[in-house]
Short mmCIF file of C-alpha atoms (C1' of nucleotides) in Angstrom, two decimals:
data_model
loop_
_atom_site.label_atom_id
_atom_site.label_comp_id
_atom_site.label_asym_id
_atom_site.label_seq_id
_atom_site.Cartn_x
_atom_site.Cartn_y
_atom_site.Cartn_z
CA MET A 285 -6.50 -30.15 -2.60
CA ALA A 286 -2.91 -30.19 -3.82
CA ALA A 287 -0.69 -27.25 -2.90
CA PRO A 288 -1.00 -24.29 -5.31
CA GLN A 289 1.49 -24.45 -8.16
CA ARG A 290 1.53 -20.80 -9.18
CA PHE A 291 0.52 -17.49 -7.71
CA TRP A 292 -1.31 -14.43 -9.01
CA LEU A 293 -2.49 -11.04 -7.91
CA LEU A 294 -5.99 -10.07 -9.07
CA LYS A 295 -7.13 -6.47 -8.82
CA THR A 296 -10.66 -5.32 -8.21
CA GLU A 297 -12.30 -2.11 -7.19
CA PRO A 298 -14.07 -3.06 -3.97
CA THR A 299 -16.99 -0.75 -4.77
CA ALA A 300 -17.61 -3.01 -7.79
CA TYR A 301 -16.71 -6.39 -6.27
CA SER A 302 -14.91 -6.80 -2.95
CA LEU A 303 -13.44 -9.75 -1.09
CA ASP A 304 -16.52 -9.69 1.15
CA ASP A 305 -18.65 -10.12 -1.98
CA LEU A 306 -16.55 -13.16 -2.91
CA LYS A 307 -16.89 -14.50 0.63
CA ARG A 308 -20.66 -14.17 0.35
CA ASP A 309 -20.75 -15.76 -3.13
CA GLY A 310 -18.20 -18.48 -2.38
CA ARG A 311 -17.20 -18.68 -6.04
CA THR A 312 -17.40 -16.33 -8.99
CA GLY A 313 -16.43 -16.02 -12.64
CA TRP A 314 -13.56 -13.53 -12.85
CA GLY A 315 -14.74 -11.82 -16.02
CA GLY A 316 -14.80 -8.35 -17.52
CA VAL A 317 -11.04 -8.05 -18.02
CA ARG A 318 -10.44 -6.12 -21.25
CA ASN A 319 -6.68 -5.94 -21.53
CA TYR A 320 -4.83 -8.32 -23.83
CA GLN A 321 -1.94 -9.13 -21.54
CA ALA A 322 -4.27 -9.87 -18.65
CA ARG A 323 -6.52 -11.83 -21.02
CA ASN A 324 -3.61 -14.02 -22.12
CA LEU A 325 -2.77 -14.84 -18.52
CA LEU A 326 -6.40 -15.71 -17.71
CA ARG A 327 -6.73 -17.81 -20.86
CA ASP A 328 -3.42 -19.67 -20.75
CA GLU A 329 -1.74 -19.51 -17.38
CA LEU A 330 -4.14 -19.56 -14.42
CA LYS A 331 -4.91 -23.14 -13.39
CA PRO A 332 -7.10 -24.78 -10.75
CA GLY A 333 -5.33 -24.73 -7.40
CA ASP A 334 -3.29 -21.59 -8.13
CA GLY A 335 -3.13 -19.09 -5.25
CA ILE A 336 -4.51 -15.56 -5.54
CA LEU A 337 -3.77 -12.36 -3.65
CA PHE A 338 -7.04 -10.43 -3.73
CA TYR A 339 -6.12 -6.77 -4.22
CA HIS A 340 -8.41 -3.79 -3.69
CA SER A 341 -7.53 -0.96 -6.08
CA ASN A 342 -8.96 2.54 -6.08
CA ALA A 343 -9.65 1.97 -2.41
CA GLU A 344 -8.78 3.90 0.71
CA PRO A 345 -6.28 2.53 1.32
CA PRO A 346 -5.43 0.25 -1.63
CA GLY A 347 -3.97 -3.13 -0.69
CA VAL A 348 -4.41 -6.87 -0.30
CA ALA A 349 -7.57 -7.92 1.54
CA GLY A 350 -7.06 -11.68 1.56
CA LEU A 351 -6.68 -14.85 -0.46
CA ALA A 352 -8.59 -16.79 -3.07
CA ARG A 353 -7.80 -19.71 -5.35
CA VAL A 354 -8.46 -20.66 -8.93
CA THR A 355 -11.13 -23.37 -9.27
CA ARG A 356 -11.43 -23.39 -13.07
CA GLY A 357 -8.89 -22.31 -15.70
CA GLY A 358 -9.43 -20.08 -18.73
CA HIS A 359 -12.78 -20.27 -20.52
CA PRO A 360 -14.79 -17.74 -22.57
CA ASP A 361 -15.99 -14.67 -20.66
CA PRO A 362 -19.79 -14.63 -21.08
CA THR A 363 -20.08 -10.94 -20.13
CA ALA A 364 -18.59 -10.11 -23.56
CA TRP A 365 -21.69 -11.28 -25.43
CA ARG A 366 -24.29 -9.98 -22.99
CA LYS A 367 -25.86 -6.97 -24.71
CA GLY A 368 -26.22 -4.08 -22.35
CA ASP A 369 -23.47 -5.33 -20.05
CA VAL A 370 -20.73 -2.75 -19.49
CA HIS A 371 -18.27 -5.40 -20.69
CA PHE A 372 -20.21 -6.20 -23.88
CA ASP A 373 -17.95 -6.57 -26.92
CA PRO A 374 -19.59 -7.45 -30.27
CA ALA A 375 -16.23 -8.76 -31.52
CA SER A 376 -16.47 -11.70 -29.11
CA THR A 377 -18.90 -14.52 -29.88
CA PRO A 378 -19.51 -17.95 -28.32
CA THR A 379 -17.92 -19.61 -31.35
CA ARG A 380 -15.01 -17.15 -31.58
CA PRO A 381 -14.48 -15.75 -28.08
CA VAL A 382 -12.07 -12.85 -27.66
CA TRP A 383 -12.19 -12.48 -23.88
CA PHE A 384 -11.61 -15.08 -21.21
CA GLN A 385 -12.22 -15.52 -17.51
CA VAL A 386 -11.38 -17.98 -14.77
CA GLU A 387 -13.47 -19.13 -11.83
CA ILE A 388 -12.16 -18.38 -8.36
CA GLU A 389 -13.25 -19.20 -4.84
CA PHE A 390 -12.88 -17.46 -1.52
CA THR A 391 -10.06 -18.73 0.71
CA GLU A 392 -9.58 -16.27 3.55
CA ARG A 393 -9.98 -12.69 4.59
CA PHE A 394 -6.85 -11.43 6.35
CA PRO A 395 -7.34 -10.41 9.97
CA ARG A 396 -5.12 -7.48 9.00
CA PHE A 397 -5.49 -5.69 5.62
CA VAL A 398 -2.08 -5.26 3.95
CA PRO A 399 -1.90 -1.73 2.51
CA LEU A 400 0.08 -0.95 -0.65
CA GLU A 401 2.22 1.41 1.40
CA GLU A 402 3.48 -1.54 3.45
CA ILE A 403 4.23 -3.58 0.33
CA ARG A 404 6.21 -0.62 -1.02
CA ALA A 405 8.18 -0.44 2.20
CA CYS A 406 9.16 -4.14 2.21
CA HIS A 407 12.56 -4.85 0.69
CA GLU A 408 11.62 -8.41 -0.26
CA LEU A 409 8.70 -7.20 -2.35
CA GLN A 410 10.44 -4.58 -4.51
CA ASP A 411 10.37 -6.76 -7.64
CA MET A 412 6.61 -7.35 -7.58
CA VAL A 413 4.87 -6.43 -10.82
CA LEU A 414 2.51 -4.37 -8.68
CA LEU A 415 5.30 -1.92 -7.93
CA LYS A 416 6.67 -1.82 -11.47
CA ARG A 417 3.73 -2.13 -13.87
CA SER A 418 0.95 -1.25 -11.54
CA ARG A 419 -1.81 -1.06 -14.17
CA LEU A 420 -1.90 -4.72 -15.13
CA SER A 421 -4.99 -6.24 -13.45
CA VAL A 422 -3.80 -9.86 -13.49
CA GLN A 423 -0.21 -10.17 -12.36
CA PRO A 424 2.14 -13.12 -11.86
CA LEU A 425 3.67 -13.46 -8.39
CA GLU A 426 6.63 -15.33 -7.03
CA LYS A 427 5.79 -17.79 -4.27
CA HIS A 428 7.86 -15.76 -1.83
CA HIS A 429 5.78 -12.66 -2.61
CA PHE A 430 2.58 -14.59 -1.95
CA ASP A 431 3.89 -16.14 1.27
CA ARG A 432 5.31 -12.88 2.54
CA ILE A 433 2.10 -10.92 2.07
CA ALA A 434 0.04 -13.77 3.55
CA ARG A 435 2.24 -13.62 6.65
CA MET A 436 1.81 -9.85 6.82
CA GLY A 437 -1.96 -10.25 6.63
CA ARG A 438 -1.97 -12.88 9.34
CA ARG A 439 0.08 -10.68 11.67
CA THR A 440 2.80 -13.27 12.34
CA SER A 441 5.26 -10.71 11.01
CA THR A 442 4.86 -7.07 10.09
CA GLY A 443 7.77 -6.82 7.70
CA SER A 444 8.72 -3.26 8.47
CA ALA A 445 9.26 -4.09 12.14
CA ARG A 446 11.49 -7.01 11.28
CA PRO A 447 15.21 -6.30 11.49
CA ALA A 448 16.76 -5.89 8.05
CA GLU A 449 19.58 -8.30 8.90
CA ALA A 450 17.03 -11.07 9.53
CA ARG A 451 16.34 -11.12 5.79
"C1'" DG B 52 5.20 -0.03 -38.59
"C1'" DC B 53 5.74 4.59 -36.54
"C1'" DC B 54 4.04 7.61 -33.37
"C1'" DA B 55 0.84 11.38 -31.83
"C1'" DA B 56 -3.53 11.68 -29.90
"C1'" DC B 57 -6.52 9.83 -26.91
"C1'" DG B 58 -8.59 7.09 -23.14
"C1'" DT B 59 -8.15 4.57 -18.83
"C1'" DT B 60 -6.15 3.24 -14.50
"C1'" DG B 61 -5.32 4.07 -10.04
"C1'" DG B 62 -2.42 6.28 -6.34
"C1'" DC B 63 -2.42 10.35 -4.09
"C1'" DG C 137 -10.21 15.82 -8.67
"C1'" DC C 138 -5.51 15.75 -10.43
"C1'" DC C 139 -2.38 13.81 -13.28
"C1'" DA C 140 1.46 10.38 -14.44
"C1'" DA C 141 1.89 6.10 -16.50
"C1'" DC C 142 0.78 3.44 -20.02
"C1'" DG C 143 -2.27 0.79 -23.25
"C1'" DT C 144 -4.94 1.47 -27.58
"C1'" DT C 145 -6.23 3.63 -31.86
"C1'" DG C 146 -5.71 5.27 -36.31
"C1'" DG C 147 -3.59 8.38 -39.86
"C1'" DC C 148 0.13 8.28 -42.64
#
DNA sequence: GCCAACGTTGGC
DNA sequence: GCCAACGTTGGC
């Protein structure tokens, strides 16, 4: 597969759906997002091959558990028209969908979970959306954010132990 | 179209 | 469980 073109952070509560669940499933539809800004990103911006930081929110501790990638771009979120589903929204229909999802697949589980605290402490990562508008559940990332956190998760560098002048 | 009230997110 | 941040709703 071609190298990822763009990079995203997707948030999930691991009690609802964790990276281990994605590893087990292989692929999943990333649906149930009910925020317009996040919806617009899912619908218009995420493309097959894009890289994903898989973030566990409301977890102890919160942080990035590993990587995934987009396998299918924006398409209607079927959970919106499933009656009884917690994400059911009568305003969305198959002919006029309101909510969108993408399909993602498991890439890797970091040997070392990267806690939010460590991201906060890293000078290179201060401009991440995560640290500025933390509530958005689909966030754009710079490539250097993605690469940096992947390195942290793979232990080749801890960030905080690296001399500041080396940056 | 303003903005107060309200609901949700999510770190702590 | 608390509560700050912030997105959404709805009266005007």
